[in-house]
Amino acid sequence: MQDLAEIVRFLRDKQMMLTTAESCTCGLMASLLGDIPGCGKALDSGFVVYSPKAKNRLLHVSFETIETFGLTSEEVATEMAIGALNASVADIAIANTGVADDSEEDAGGTQCFAYALMQGERQVSVSETVQFVGDRGEIRKQAARYGLEQLPSKYEQLLDKLRTHE
């Protein structure tokens, strides 16, 4: 498990500001960073968008995307991440949507993450689905830590994507 102070240092070293767009983790990512001294130089904002209406109203996630792919989907997470970038002054975004308990559509622990990067007018994103095991609280905590810990490697993937789409 990575020390989250390293994530704040990573963001500061890269001179980037982060925004989070959180559904299932319900603000835990931003809260975990908030425990670290100096996080104000790396964390711009955190959006907690639990309901479909909040995702649409605050981050412009399309109801069509939600209906087509479901709330727990990489497509929704991607629109959340891009929406958070556009609603903030951040350079990079992490978004999370998922299921902490078993539901009719998805197994408990299914978590979708998206990371988006903005450089100038260009935006790129990457996404993934991860399965966690545990009770509701454990799944949410694991997902929040995982989302933050993946930031350096996802940043490299985003840069590669920018380079290949020049």
Coordinates of N, CA and C in Angstrom, one line a residue:
M1 N 0.8 -1.2 0.0 CA 0.0 0.0 0.0 C 0.9 1.2 0.0
Q2 N 0.6 2.2 -0.8 CA 1.4 3.4 -1.0 C 1.0 4.4 0.0
D3 N 1.9 5.2 0.5 CA 1.7 6.3 1.3 C 1.0 7.4 0.5
L4 N -0.1 7.9 0.9 CA -0.8 8.9 0.1 C -0.1 10.2 0.0
A5 N 0.8 10.5 1.0 CA 1.6 11.7 0.9 C 2.4 11.7 -0.4
E6 N 2.8 10.5 -0.8 CA 3.5 10.4 -2.1 C 2.7 10.9 -3.3
I7 N 1.4 10.7 -3.2 CA 0.5 11.1 -4.3 C 0.5 12.7 -4.3
V8 N 0.4 13.3 -3.1 CA 0.4 14.7 -3.0 C 1.7 15.2 -3.5
R9 N 2.8 14.6 -3.2 CA 4.2 15.0 -3.7 C 4.2 14.9 -5.2
F10 N 3.7 13.8 -5.7 CA 3.7 13.5 -7.1 C 3.0 14.7 -7.9
L11 N 1.8 15.0 -7.4 CA 1.0 16.1 -8.0 C 1.7 17.4 -7.9
R12 N 2.3 17.7 -6.7 CA 3.1 19.0 -6.6 C 4.3 19.0 -7.5
D13 N 5.0 17.9 -7.5 CA 6.2 17.8 -8.4 C 5.9 18.1 -9.9
K14 N 4.7 17.6 -10.3 CA 4.2 17.8 -11.7 C 3.5 19.1 -11.9
Q15 N 3.4 19.8 -10.8 CA 2.7 21.1 -10.8 C 1.2 21.0 -11.3
M16 N 0.6 19.9 -10.8 CA -0.8 19.6 -11.3 C -1.8 19.8 -10.1
M17 N -3.0 20.2 -10.5 CA -4.1 20.2 -9.5 C -5.0 19.0 -9.9
L18 N -5.5 18.4 -8.8 CA -6.4 17.3 -9.0 C -7.9 17.6 -8.6
T19 N -8.8 17.1 -9.4 CA -10.2 17.1 -8.9 C -10.7 15.7 -8.9
T20 N -11.6 15.4 -8.0 CA -12.2 14.1 -7.9 C -13.7 14.2 -8.2
A21 N -14.2 13.1 -8.8 CA -15.7 13.0 -9.1 C -16.1 11.7 -8.6
E22 N -16.7 11.7 -7.4 CA -16.9 10.5 -6.7 C -18.4 10.1 -6.5
S23 N -18.8 8.9 -6.8 CA -20.1 8.4 -6.6 C -20.0 7.4 -5.4
C24 N -19.6 6.2 -5.7 CA -19.6 5.2 -4.6 C -18.7 5.5 -3.5
T25 N -17.5 6.1 -3.8 CA -16.6 6.5 -2.7 C -17.1 7.7 -1.9
C26 N -18.0 8.4 -2.5 CA -18.8 9.5 -1.8 C -17.8 10.5 -1.1
G27 N -16.8 10.9 -1.7 CA -15.9 11.9 -1.2 C -14.7 11.4 -0.4
L28 N -14.5 10.1 -0.3 CA -13.4 9.5 0.4 C -12.1 9.8 -0.2
M29 N -12.0 9.9 -1.5 CA -10.7 10.2 -2.1 C -10.2 11.6 -1.7
A30 N -11.1 12.6 -1.8 CA -10.8 13.9 -1.5 C -10.5 14.0 0.0
S31 N -11.2 13.3 0.8 CA -11.1 13.3 2.3 C -9.7 12.7 2.7
L32 N -9.3 11.6 2.0 CA -8.0 11.0 2.3 C -6.9 12.0 2.0
L33 N -7.0 12.7 0.9 CA -6.0 13.7 0.6 C -6.0 14.9 1.6
G34 N -7.2 15.2 2.0 CA -7.3 16.3 3.0 C -6.6 16.1 4.3
D35 N -6.3 14.8 4.6 CA -5.6 14.5 5.8 C -4.1 14.8 5.7
I36 N -3.6 15.1 4.5 CA -2.2 15.2 4.3 C -1.8 16.7 4.2
P37 N -0.9 17.1 5.1 CA -0.4 18.6 5.1 C 0.1 18.9 3.7
G38 N -0.3 20.1 3.2 CA 0.1 20.6 1.9 C -0.8 20.2 0.8
C39 N -1.9 19.5 1.1 CA -2.7 19.0 0.0 C -3.4 20.1 -0.8
G40 N -3.5 21.3 -0.2 CA -4.1 22.4 -0.8 C -3.4 22.9 -2.1
K41 N -2.2 22.5 -2.2 CA -1.4 22.8 -3.4 C -1.6 21.8 -4.5
A42 N -2.3 20.7 -4.2 CA -2.5 19.6 -5.2 C -4.0 19.3 -5.4
L43 N -4.9 19.7 -4.5 CA -6.3 19.3 -4.6 C -7.1 20.5 -4.9
D44 N -7.7 20.6 -6.1 CA -8.6 21.7 -6.4 C -10.0 21.6 -5.9
S45 N -10.6 20.4 -6.1 CA -12.0 20.2 -5.8 C -12.3 18.7 -5.7
G46 N -13.5 18.5 -5.1 CA -14.0 17.1 -5.1 C -15.5 17.2 -5.3
F47 N -16.0 16.5 -6.2 CA -17.4 16.5 -6.5 C -18.0 15.1 -6.0
V48 N -19.0 15.2 -5.2 CA -19.7 14.0 -4.7 C -21.1 14.0 -5.5
V49 N -21.2 13.1 -6.4 CA -22.4 13.0 -7.3 C -22.9 11.6 -7.2
Y50 N -23.8 11.4 -6.3 CA -24.3 10.1 -6.0 C -25.4 9.7 -6.9
S51 N -26.4 10.6 -7.1 CA -27.5 10.3 -7.9 C -27.3 10.6 -9.4
P52 N -28.1 10.0 -10.3 CA -28.0 10.3 -11.7 C -28.2 11.7 -12.0
K53 N -29.2 12.4 -11.3 CA -29.5 13.8 -11.6 C -28.3 14.6 -11.2
A54 N -27.6 14.3 -10.1 CA -26.4 15.1 -9.7 C -25.3 14.9 -10.7
K55 N -25.1 13.7 -11.2 CA -24.1 13.5 -12.2 C -24.3 14.3 -13.5
N56 N -25.6 14.4 -13.8 CA -26.0 15.2 -15.0 C -25.9 16.7 -14.7
R57 N -26.4 17.1 -13.6 CA -26.5 18.5 -13.3 C -25.1 19.2 -13.1
L58 N -24.3 18.5 -12.3 CA -23.0 19.0 -11.9 C -21.8 18.7 -12.9
L59 N -21.9 17.5 -13.5 CA -20.8 17.1 -14.3 C -21.2 16.8 -15.8
H60 N -22.4 17.1 -16.1 CA -22.9 16.9 -17.5 C -22.8 15.5 -18.0
V61 N -23.0 14.5 -17.1 CA -23.0 13.1 -17.6 C -24.4 13.0 -18.3
S62 N -24.3 12.4 -19.5 CA -25.5 12.3 -20.3 C -26.5 11.2 -19.7
F63 N -27.8 11.5 -19.6 CA -28.7 10.5 -19.2 C -28.7 9.3 -20.1
E64 N -28.5 9.6 -21.4 CA -28.4 8.5 -22.4 C -27.2 7.6 -22.1
T65 N -26.1 8.1 -21.7 CA -25.0 7.3 -21.3 C -25.3 6.4 -20.1
I66 N -26.0 7.0 -19.1 CA -26.4 6.3 -17.9 C -27.4 5.2 -18.3
E67 N -28.3 5.5 -19.2 CA -29.3 4.5 -19.6 C -28.7 3.4 -20.4
T68 N -27.8 3.8 -21.3 CA -27.2 2.8 -22.2 C -26.3 1.9 -21.5
F69 N -25.4 2.4 -20.7 CA -24.3 1.6 -20.1 C -24.5 1.3 -18.6
G70 N -25.4 2.0 -18.0 CA -25.6 1.8 -16.5 C -24.8 2.7 -15.7
L71 N -25.2 2.9 -14.5 CA -24.5 3.8 -13.6 C -23.1 3.3 -13.2
T72 N -23.0 2.0 -13.1 CA -21.7 1.4 -12.9 C -21.0 1.0 -14.2
S73 N -20.4 1.9 -14.8 CA -19.8 1.7 -16.1 C -18.6 2.6 -16.3
E74 N -17.7 2.2 -17.1 CA -16.5 3.0 -17.4 C -17.0 4.2 -18.2
E75 N -18.0 4.1 -19.0 CA -18.5 5.2 -19.8 C -19.0 6.3 -18.9
V76 N -19.7 6.0 -17.9 CA -20.2 7.0 -17.0 C -19.0 7.6 -16.2
A77 N -18.1 6.8 -15.7 CA -17.0 7.3 -15.0 C -16.2 8.2 -15.9
T78 N -16.0 7.9 -17.2 CA -15.3 8.8 -18.1 C -16.0 10.1 -18.2
E79 N -17.3 10.1 -18.4 CA -18.0 11.4 -18.5 C -17.9 12.2 -17.2
M80 N -17.9 11.5 -16.1 CA -17.7 12.2 -14.8 C -16.3 12.8 -14.7
A81 N -15.3 12.1 -15.1 CA -13.9 12.7 -15.0 C -13.8 13.9 -15.9
I82 N -14.3 13.8 -17.1 CA -14.2 14.9 -18.1 C -15.0 16.1 -17.6
G83 N -16.2 15.8 -17.0 CA -17.1 16.8 -16.5 C -16.4 17.6 -15.3
A84 N -15.7 16.8 -14.5 CA -15.0 17.4 -13.3 C -13.9 18.3 -13.8
L85 N -13.1 17.9 -14.8 CA -12.1 18.7 -15.4 C -12.7 20.0 -15.9
N86 N -13.8 19.9 -16.6 CA -14.4 21.1 -17.2 C -15.0 22.1 -16.1
A87 N -15.4 21.5 -15.0 CA -16.0 22.3 -13.9 C -15.0 22.8 -12.9
S88 N -13.7 22.6 -13.1 CA -12.7 23.0 -12.2 C -11.6 23.7 -12.9
V89 N -10.5 24.0 -12.1 CA -9.3 24.5 -12.7 C -8.2 23.4 -12.6
A90 N -8.6 22.2 -12.4 CA -7.7 21.1 -12.3 C -7.1 20.7 -13.6
D91 N -6.0 20.0 -13.5 CA -5.3 19.5 -14.7 C -5.6 18.0 -14.9
I92 N -5.9 17.3 -13.8 CA -6.2 15.9 -13.9 C -7.3 15.5 -13.0
A93 N -8.1 14.5 -13.4 CA -9.3 14.1 -12.6 C -9.3 12.6 -12.4
I94 N -9.9 12.2 -11.3 CA -10.2 10.8 -11.0 C -11.7 10.7 -10.8
A95 N -12.3 9.8 -11.4 CA -13.7 9.6 -11.2 C -14.0 8.1 -10.8
N96 N -15.0 7.9 -9.9 CA -15.3 6.6 -9.5 C -16.8 6.4 -9.4
T97 N -17.3 5.3 -9.9 CA -18.7 4.9 -9.8 C -18.7 3.4 -9.6
G98 N -19.6 2.9 -8.8 CA -19.6 1.5 -8.6 C -20.7 1.1 -7.6
V99 N -20.6 -0.2 -7.2 CA -21.6 -0.8 -6.3 C -20.8 -1.4 -5.1
A100 N -21.3 -0.9 -3.9 CA -20.7 -1.5 -2.7 C -21.4 -2.7 -2.2
D101 N -22.7 -2.8 -2.5 CA -23.5 -4.0 -2.2 C -24.0 -4.7 -3.4
D102 N -24.3 -5.9 -3.4 CA -24.9 -6.6 -4.5 C -26.1 -5.9 -5.0
S103 N -26.3 -5.7 -6.3 CA -27.5 -5.1 -6.8 C -28.1 -6.0 -7.9
E104 N -29.2 -5.7 -8.5 CA -29.7 -6.5 -9.5 C -28.8 -6.5 -10.8
E105 N -28.1 -5.4 -11.0 CA -27.3 -5.3 -12.2 C -25.9 -5.7 -12.1
D106 N -25.3 -5.4 -10.9 CA -23.8 -5.6 -10.8 C -23.5 -6.3 -9.4
A107 N -22.4 -7.0 -9.4 CA -22.0 -7.7 -8.2 C -21.4 -6.6 -7.2
G108 N -21.6 -6.8 -6.0 CA -21.0 -5.9 -5.0 C -19.5 -5.8 -5.2
G109 N -18.9 -4.7 -5.0 CA -17.5 -4.5 -5.2 C -17.0 -4.1 -6.6
T110 N -17.9 -4.1 -7.5 CA -17.6 -3.7 -8.9 C -17.4 -2.2 -8.9
Q111 N -16.2 -1.7 -9.2 CA -15.9 -0.3 -9.2 C -15.3 0.1 -10.6
C112 N -15.8 1.2 -11.1 CA -15.3 1.7 -12.4 C -14.6 3.0 -12.1
F113 N -13.4 3.2 -12.6 CA -12.6 4.3 -12.5 C -12.3 4.9 -13.8
A114 N -12.2 6.3 -13.9 CA -11.7 7.0 -15.1 C -10.8 8.1 -14.6
Y115 N -9.8 8.3 -15.4 CA -8.8 9.3 -15.2 C -8.8 10.2 -16.4
A116 N -8.8 11.5 -16.3 CA -8.8 12.4 -17.4 C -7.7 13.5 -17.2
L117 N -7.1 13.9 -18.2 CA -6.0 14.8 -18.2 C -6.3 15.9 -19.2
M118 N -6.0 17.2 -18.8 CA -6.2 18.3 -19.7 C -4.9 19.0 -19.9
Q119 N -4.5 19.2 -21.1 CA -3.3 19.9 -21.5 C -3.7 20.9 -22.5
G120 N -3.7 22.2 -22.2 CA -4.2 23.2 -23.1 C -5.7 22.9 -23.3
E121 N -6.0 22.8 -24.6 CA -7.4 22.5 -25.0 C -7.7 21.0 -25.2
R122 N -6.6 20.2 -25.0 CA -6.7 18.8 -25.3 C -7.1 18.0 -24.0
Q123 N -8.0 17.0 -24.2 CA -8.4 16.2 -23.0 C -8.3 14.7 -23.5
V124 N -7.7 13.9 -22.6 CA -7.7 12.4 -22.9 C -8.1 11.8 -21.6
S125 N -8.6 10.5 -21.8 CA -9.1 9.8 -20.6 C -8.7 8.3 -20.8
V126 N -8.6 7.6 -19.7 CA -8.5 6.2 -19.6 C -9.4 5.7 -18.5
S127 N -9.8 4.4 -18.6 CA -10.7 3.9 -17.6 C -10.5 2.4 -17.4
E128 N -11.0 1.9 -16.3 CA -10.9 0.5 -16.0 C -12.0 0.1 -15.0
T129 N -12.2 -1.2 -14.9 CA -13.2 -1.8 -13.9 C -12.4 -2.7 -13.0
V130 N -12.6 -2.6 -11.7 CA -11.9 -3.3 -10.7 C -12.9 -4.0 -9.8
Q131 N -12.6 -5.2 -9.3 CA -13.5 -5.8 -8.4 C -12.8 -5.9 -7.0
F132 N -13.5 -5.4 -6.0 CA -13.0 -5.5 -4.6 C -13.9 -6.4 -3.8
V133 N -13.4 -6.9 -2.7 CA -14.1 -7.8 -1.8 C -14.2 -7.3 -0.4
G134 N -15.3 -7.4 0.2 CA -15.5 -7.0 1.6 C -16.9 -6.5 1.8
D135 N -17.1 -5.9 3.0 CA -18.4 -5.3 3.2 C -18.5 -3.9 2.6
R136 N -19.6 -3.3 2.7 CA -19.8 -2.0 2.1 C -18.7 -0.9 2.4
G137 N -18.4 -0.8 3.7 CA -17.4 0.2 4.1 C -16.0 -0.2 3.6
E138 N -15.7 -1.5 3.7 CA -14.4 -1.9 3.2 C -14.2 -1.7 1.7
I139 N -15.2 -2.0 0.9 CA -15.2 -1.8 -0.5 C -15.0 -0.3 -0.8
R140 N -15.7 0.6 -0.2 CA -15.5 2.0 -0.5 C -14.1 2.5 -0.1
K141 N -13.6 2.0 1.0 CA -12.2 2.5 1.4 C -11.2 1.9 0.5
Q142 N -11.3 0.7 0.1 CA -10.4 0.1 -0.9 C -10.4 0.8 -2.2
A143 N -11.6 1.1 -2.7 CA -11.8 1.8 -3.9 C -11.2 3.2 -3.9
A144 N -11.4 3.9 -2.8 CA -10.8 5.3 -2.7 C -9.3 5.3 -2.7
R145 N -8.7 4.4 -1.9 CA -7.2 4.3 -1.9 C -6.7 3.8 -3.3
Y146 N -7.3 2.9 -3.8 CA -6.9 2.4 -5.1 C -6.9 3.5 -6.2
G147 N -8.0 4.2 -6.2 CA -8.1 5.3 -7.2 C -7.0 6.3 -7.1
L148 N -6.6 6.7 -5.9 CA -5.5 7.6 -5.7 C -4.2 7.0 -6.0
E149 N -4.0 5.7 -5.5 CA -2.7 5.1 -5.7 C -2.3 4.8 -7.2
Q150 N -3.3 4.7 -8.0 CA -3.1 4.5 -9.4 C -2.7 5.8 -10.2
L151 N -2.9 6.9 -9.6 CA -2.7 8.2 -10.3 C -1.4 8.3 -11.0
P152 N -0.2 8.0 -10.4 CA 1.0 8.1 -11.2 C 1.1 7.2 -12.5
S153 N 0.6 6.0 -12.4 CA 0.7 5.1 -13.6 C -0.4 5.5 -14.6
K154 N -1.5 6.0 -14.1 CA -2.6 6.4 -15.1 C -2.1 7.7 -15.8
Y155 N -1.4 8.6 -15.0 CA -0.9 9.8 -15.6 C 0.0 9.4 -16.8
E156 N 0.9 8.4 -16.6 CA 1.8 8.0 -17.7 C 1.0 7.5 -18.9
Q157 N -0.1 6.7 -18.6 CA -1.0 6.2 -19.7 C -1.6 7.4 -20.5
L158 N -2.0 8.4 -19.7 CA -2.7 9.6 -20.3 C -1.7 10.3 -21.2
L159 N -0.5 10.5 -20.7 CA 0.5 11.2 -21.5 C 0.8 10.4 -22.8
D160 N 0.9 9.1 -22.7 CA 1.1 8.2 -23.9 C 0.0 8.4 -24.9
K161 N -1.2 8.5 -24.4 CA -2.4 8.7 -25.2 C -2.3 10.1 -25.9
L162 N -1.9 11.1 -25.2 CA -1.8 12.4 -25.8 C -0.7 12.4 -26.9
R163 N 0.4 11.7 -26.7 CA 1.5 11.6 -27.7 C 1.0 10.9 -28.9
T164 N 0.2 9.8 -28.8 CA -0.2 9.0 -29.9 C -1.3 9.6 -30.7
H165 N -1.9 10.6 -30.1 CA -3.0 11.3 -30.8 C -2.7 12.7 -31.3
E166 N -1.3 13.0 -31.4 CA -0.9 14.3 -31.8 C -1.1 14.5 -33.3

